[in-house]
Amino acid sequence: MDATEVNRRIPFSALFNFRDVGGYPTRDGRAVRWGRLYRSDSPHRIDGADRDAFVALGIRTVIDLRRPTEVARDGRVPELDGLTYRHIHPEHADWSQAPYEAGSSLARYLADRYADLAGTGAAGLAEAVGLIADSANAPVVVHCVAGKDRTGIVCALTLAALGVSDADIAADYALSTEASQRFSAWVAATMPEGEELPPPFLASPAEAMALFLTELRQGHGSVEGYLRHAGITDAQLAALRAHLLE
């Protein structure tokens, strides 16, 4: 892990996948601004020093992409002064309806799940990207349970709209694998009786995100084309670039 990645990942004791999405170069020679958009696993566990570190980032908006049942089960980010909480659930099928078959391509399985979510959850994904596009909401944290799948899609759509390369988007997504390993170790230590999570819930192969983006473009012409189909306006795309690019 180089110095940039060390700066990207912000350590918390009970958050395992919290990181800054800034710094990536774009096709037009600009770069994504640091300290404006963060991605994370669920912040419902933050307390004590974690809470202080979270507050110090000056976050204004938390976008929670979890299912209502997941929010009810685990709770939400603590209520903090100046923090707006937005719960957006992009509709999608339960993965148990199409379980992963051991030995098959994990990247293909994940890309198919992401494509399904992009179809059924288009309105929710557009709502999330629209919130990120509004500079009044920044800094923003977007999260789901593990911060890799639903969060990964929202961040990928955002970065692609900003002009970040698929290679960098896929590499950013793949950083969640290490975070999942830290989370698994924490779960094993705190809940030793719990069941081991299956590979699709822990791994983030870069190929999965690359496949998803390639096939999304095949269906919609471009990521911007998909976002417009989902409900994002040209004004929102312009606003996204205006405040998230240096």
Short mmCIF file of C-alpha atoms in Angstrom, two decimals:
data_model
loop_
_atom_site.label_atom_id
_atom_site.label_comp_id
_atom_site.label_asym_id
_atom_site.label_seq_id
_atom_site.Cartn_x
_atom_site.Cartn_y
_atom_site.Cartn_z
CA MET A 1 0.00 0.00 0.00
CA ASP A 2 1.55 3.32 -1.05
CA ALA A 3 1.31 6.64 0.77
CA THR A 4 -1.71 7.72 -1.26
CA GLU A 5 -3.65 4.64 -0.20
CA VAL A 6 -2.63 5.18 3.43
CA ASN A 7 -4.06 8.70 3.19
CA ARG A 8 -7.17 7.37 1.43
CA ARG A 9 -8.12 4.94 4.18
CA ILE A 10 -9.16 6.69 7.38
CA PRO A 11 -8.74 4.36 10.35
CA PHE A 12 -11.51 3.76 12.84
CA SER A 13 -11.68 1.04 15.48
CA ALA A 14 -15.18 -0.18 14.53
CA LEU A 15 -15.39 0.93 10.89
CA PHE A 16 -13.38 -1.15 8.45
CA ASN A 17 -13.99 0.28 4.99
CA PHE A 18 -14.04 4.04 5.51
CA ARG A 19 -12.05 5.86 2.88
CA ASP A 20 -11.79 9.04 0.85
CA VAL A 21 -12.76 8.77 -2.82
CA GLY A 22 -10.64 11.77 -3.78
CA GLY A 23 -7.37 12.02 -5.67
CA TYR A 24 -8.16 10.02 -8.80
CA PRO A 25 -7.13 11.68 -12.09
CA THR A 26 -9.71 12.30 -14.82
CA ARG A 27 -9.57 12.15 -18.59
CA ASP A 28 -9.37 15.94 -18.88
CA GLY A 29 -6.31 16.24 -16.65
CA ARG A 30 -8.13 17.22 -13.47
CA ALA A 31 -8.51 15.20 -10.26
CA VAL A 32 -11.26 14.32 -7.81
CA ARG A 33 -11.16 16.59 -4.77
CA TRP A 34 -10.15 15.11 -1.44
CA GLY A 35 -12.40 15.46 1.60
CA ARG A 36 -15.70 15.77 -0.31
CA LEU A 37 -16.91 12.20 -0.78
CA TYR A 38 -16.27 9.25 1.49
CA ARG A 39 -17.37 5.64 1.23
CA SER A 40 -17.84 3.35 4.20
CA ASP A 41 -19.32 0.29 5.78
CA SER A 42 -22.20 0.98 8.14
CA PRO A 43 -21.30 3.67 10.73
CA HIS A 44 -23.91 2.58 13.28
CA ARG A 45 -21.12 1.26 15.53
CA ILE A 46 -19.18 4.52 15.93
CA ASP A 47 -18.72 5.73 19.49
CA GLY A 48 -16.06 7.32 21.64
CA ALA A 49 -12.88 8.12 19.71
CA ASP A 50 -14.51 6.92 16.48
CA ARG A 51 -17.30 9.41 16.98
CA ASP A 52 -14.81 12.22 17.56
CA ALA A 53 -12.85 11.28 14.44
CA PHE A 54 -16.05 11.17 12.39
CA VAL A 55 -17.12 14.61 13.64
CA ALA A 56 -13.66 16.03 12.88
CA LEU A 57 -14.17 15.26 9.18
CA GLY A 58 -16.98 17.83 9.09
CA ILE A 59 -19.40 15.47 7.35
CA ARG A 60 -22.74 17.06 6.52
CA THR A 61 -24.64 14.18 4.91
CA VAL A 62 -24.79 10.42 5.38
CA ILE A 63 -26.44 8.40 2.59
CA ASP A 64 -27.51 4.99 3.85
CA LEU A 65 -28.15 2.48 1.04
CA ARG A 66 -29.20 -0.46 3.23
CA ARG A 67 -32.47 -2.29 3.14
CA PRO A 68 -35.03 -1.10 5.70
CA THR A 69 -34.66 -4.46 7.47
CA GLU A 70 -30.89 -3.91 7.76
CA VAL A 71 -31.42 -0.47 9.25
CA ALA A 72 -33.93 -1.88 11.73
CA ARG A 73 -31.56 -4.71 12.65
CA ASP A 74 -28.39 -2.65 13.18
CA GLY A 75 -29.47 0.95 13.68
CA ARG A 76 -28.15 4.05 11.94
CA VAL A 77 -25.33 6.55 12.28
CA PRO A 78 -25.65 8.49 15.58
CA GLU A 79 -27.52 11.78 15.47
CA LEU A 80 -24.89 14.50 15.38
CA ASP A 81 -25.16 18.28 15.22
CA GLY A 82 -25.23 19.49 11.64
CA LEU A 83 -25.51 15.98 10.17
CA THR A 84 -28.31 15.10 7.74
CA TYR A 85 -29.21 11.42 7.43
CA ARG A 86 -30.74 10.18 4.18
CA HIS A 87 -31.94 6.61 3.82
CA ILE A 88 -32.18 5.51 0.18
CA HIS A 89 -32.89 1.90 -0.68
CA PRO A 90 -32.12 1.02 -4.31
CA GLU A 91 -34.56 -1.83 -4.92
CA HIS A 92 -32.80 -5.13 -5.59
CA ALA A 93 -33.33 -8.84 -5.27
CA ASP A 94 -32.00 -10.75 -2.30
CA TRP A 95 -28.79 -12.48 -3.37
CA SER A 96 -30.05 -15.70 -1.80
CA GLN A 97 -32.43 -15.97 -4.76
CA ALA A 98 -29.40 -16.52 -7.02
CA PRO A 99 -26.71 -17.98 -4.75
CA TYR A 100 -23.09 -18.11 -5.76
CA GLU A 101 -21.92 -21.54 -6.94
CA ALA A 102 -18.48 -22.43 -5.62
CA GLY A 103 -15.94 -22.76 -8.40
CA SER A 104 -17.72 -20.41 -10.77
CA SER A 105 -16.47 -16.93 -11.66
CA LEU A 106 -16.94 -14.67 -8.66
CA ALA A 107 -16.38 -11.58 -10.82
CA ARG A 108 -19.11 -12.71 -13.22
CA TYR A 109 -21.48 -13.44 -10.33
CA LEU A 110 -20.93 -10.02 -8.75
CA ALA A 111 -21.20 -8.16 -12.07
CA ASP A 112 -24.53 -9.87 -12.71
CA ARG A 113 -25.81 -8.86 -9.27
CA TYR A 114 -24.69 -5.29 -9.89
CA ALA A 115 -26.40 -5.22 -13.28
CA ASP A 116 -29.61 -6.44 -11.66
CA LEU A 117 -29.38 -3.69 -9.04
CA ALA A 118 -28.69 -1.05 -11.68
CA GLY A 119 -31.91 -2.14 -13.36
CA THR A 120 -34.31 -2.44 -10.43
CA GLY A 121 -32.63 0.20 -8.27
CA ALA A 122 -32.07 2.89 -10.90
CA ALA A 123 -34.24 5.49 -9.16
CA GLY A 124 -32.47 5.00 -5.83
CA LEU A 125 -29.03 5.11 -7.40
CA ALA A 126 -29.95 8.34 -9.20
CA GLU A 127 -31.23 9.84 -5.97
CA ALA A 128 -27.93 9.03 -4.25
CA VAL A 129 -25.80 10.46 -7.06
CA GLY A 130 -28.07 13.51 -7.12
CA LEU A 131 -27.40 14.13 -3.43
CA ILE A 132 -23.66 13.78 -4.02
CA ALA A 133 -23.94 16.28 -6.90
CA ASP A 134 -25.31 19.01 -4.60
CA SER A 135 -22.34 20.82 -3.05
CA ALA A 136 -24.53 21.93 -0.12
CA ASN A 137 -24.55 18.31 1.07
CA ALA A 138 -20.76 17.87 1.08
CA PRO A 139 -18.80 16.33 2.61
CA VAL A 140 -20.88 13.19 2.05
CA VAL A 141 -20.48 9.65 3.33
CA VAL A 142 -22.23 6.93 1.33
CA HIS A 143 -22.51 3.50 2.90
CA CYS A 144 -24.31 0.17 2.96
CA VAL A 145 -23.51 -2.80 5.22
CA ALA A 146 -19.98 -3.68 4.11
CA GLY A 147 -19.43 -0.64 1.89
CA LYS A 148 -18.45 -2.62 -1.17
CA ASP A 149 -21.46 -3.56 -3.34
CA ARG A 150 -24.24 -0.95 -3.24
CA THR A 151 -21.73 1.66 -2.10
CA GLY A 152 -19.32 0.47 -4.78
CA ILE A 153 -21.91 0.99 -7.49
CA VAL A 154 -22.80 4.53 -6.36
CA CYS A 155 -19.13 5.49 -6.12
CA ALA A 156 -18.35 3.88 -9.49
CA LEU A 157 -21.17 5.77 -11.20
CA THR A 158 -20.03 9.01 -9.58
CA LEU A 159 -16.37 8.55 -10.48
CA ALA A 160 -17.21 7.51 -14.04
CA ALA A 161 -19.36 10.62 -14.49
CA LEU A 162 -16.39 12.67 -13.28
CA GLY A 163 -14.16 11.13 -15.95
CA VAL A 164 -12.12 8.72 -13.82
CA SER A 165 -10.81 5.70 -15.74
CA ASP A 166 -12.40 2.28 -15.34
CA ALA A 167 -9.03 0.95 -14.17
CA ASP A 168 -8.92 3.42 -11.27
CA ILE A 169 -12.59 2.85 -10.43
CA ALA A 170 -12.05 -0.91 -10.37
CA ALA A 171 -8.91 -0.51 -8.25
CA ASP A 172 -10.82 1.67 -5.77
CA TYR A 173 -13.56 -0.96 -5.58
CA ALA A 174 -10.97 -3.71 -5.04
CA LEU A 175 -9.66 -1.95 -1.90
CA SER A 176 -12.75 -3.30 -0.14
CA THR A 177 -11.29 -6.82 -0.13
CA GLU A 178 -8.70 -5.85 2.47
CA ALA A 179 -11.38 -4.06 4.47
CA SER A 180 -13.53 -7.20 4.38
CA GLN A 181 -10.64 -9.18 5.82
CA ARG A 182 -10.38 -6.71 8.71
CA PHE A 183 -14.13 -6.90 9.23
CA SER A 184 -14.08 -10.71 9.20
CA ALA A 185 -11.34 -10.75 11.81
CA TRP A 186 -13.38 -8.39 13.99
CA VAL A 187 -16.52 -10.51 13.60
CA ALA A 188 -14.60 -13.68 14.48
CA ALA A 189 -13.21 -12.01 17.60
CA THR A 190 -16.47 -10.43 18.79
CA MET A 191 -18.97 -13.06 17.61
CA PRO A 192 -17.09 -16.37 17.47
CA GLU A 193 -20.34 -18.31 17.21
CA GLY A 194 -21.31 -16.52 14.00
CA GLU A 195 -21.27 -18.23 10.61
CA GLU A 196 -18.43 -17.54 8.19
CA LEU A 197 -19.49 -15.19 5.42
CA PRO A 198 -19.43 -16.61 1.86
CA PRO A 199 -16.98 -15.29 -0.79
CA PRO A 200 -19.42 -12.86 -2.52
CA PHE A 201 -19.80 -10.94 0.73
CA LEU A 202 -16.06 -10.59 1.30
CA ALA A 203 -14.27 -10.34 -2.04
CA SER A 204 -14.12 -7.37 -4.42
CA PRO A 205 -12.26 -8.51 -7.54
CA ALA A 206 -11.47 -5.55 -9.79
CA GLU A 207 -12.74 -7.56 -12.76
CA ALA A 208 -16.29 -7.49 -11.35
CA MET A 209 -16.48 -3.70 -11.46
CA ALA A 210 -14.78 -3.56 -14.85
CA LEU A 211 -17.37 -5.99 -16.24
CA PHE A 212 -20.23 -4.04 -14.71
CA LEU A 213 -19.11 -0.72 -16.20
CA THR A 214 -18.37 -2.21 -19.63
CA GLU A 215 -21.76 -3.89 -19.83
CA LEU A 216 -23.59 -0.84 -18.48
CA ARG A 217 -22.15 1.18 -21.36
CA GLN A 218 -23.15 -1.50 -23.82
CA GLY A 219 -26.73 -1.10 -22.66
CA HIS A 220 -26.86 2.70 -22.31
CA GLY A 221 -24.08 4.08 -24.50
CA SER A 222 -22.25 5.64 -21.55
CA VAL A 223 -22.41 5.88 -17.79
CA GLU A 224 -23.88 9.36 -18.23
CA GLY A 225 -26.49 7.79 -20.51
CA TYR A 226 -27.42 5.36 -17.76
CA LEU A 227 -27.60 8.14 -15.18
CA ARG A 228 -29.85 10.23 -17.42
CA HIS A 229 -32.06 7.16 -17.92
CA ALA A 230 -32.17 6.76 -14.14
CA GLY A 231 -33.24 10.36 -13.62
CA ILE A 232 -30.08 12.46 -13.28
CA THR A 233 -30.24 15.77 -15.17
CA ASP A 234 -27.51 17.47 -17.16
CA ALA A 235 -27.55 20.24 -14.55
CA GLN A 236 -26.82 17.69 -11.82
CA LEU A 237 -23.97 16.19 -13.85
CA ALA A 238 -22.50 19.67 -14.29
CA ALA A 239 -22.88 20.39 -10.57
CA LEU A 240 -21.20 17.08 -9.72
CA ARG A 241 -18.16 18.02 -11.80
CA ALA A 242 -18.12 21.60 -10.56
CA HIS A 243 -17.64 20.78 -6.91
CA LEU A 244 -15.96 17.36 -6.98
CA LEU A 245 -13.19 18.17 -9.46
CA GLU A 246 -10.11 20.26 -8.72
#
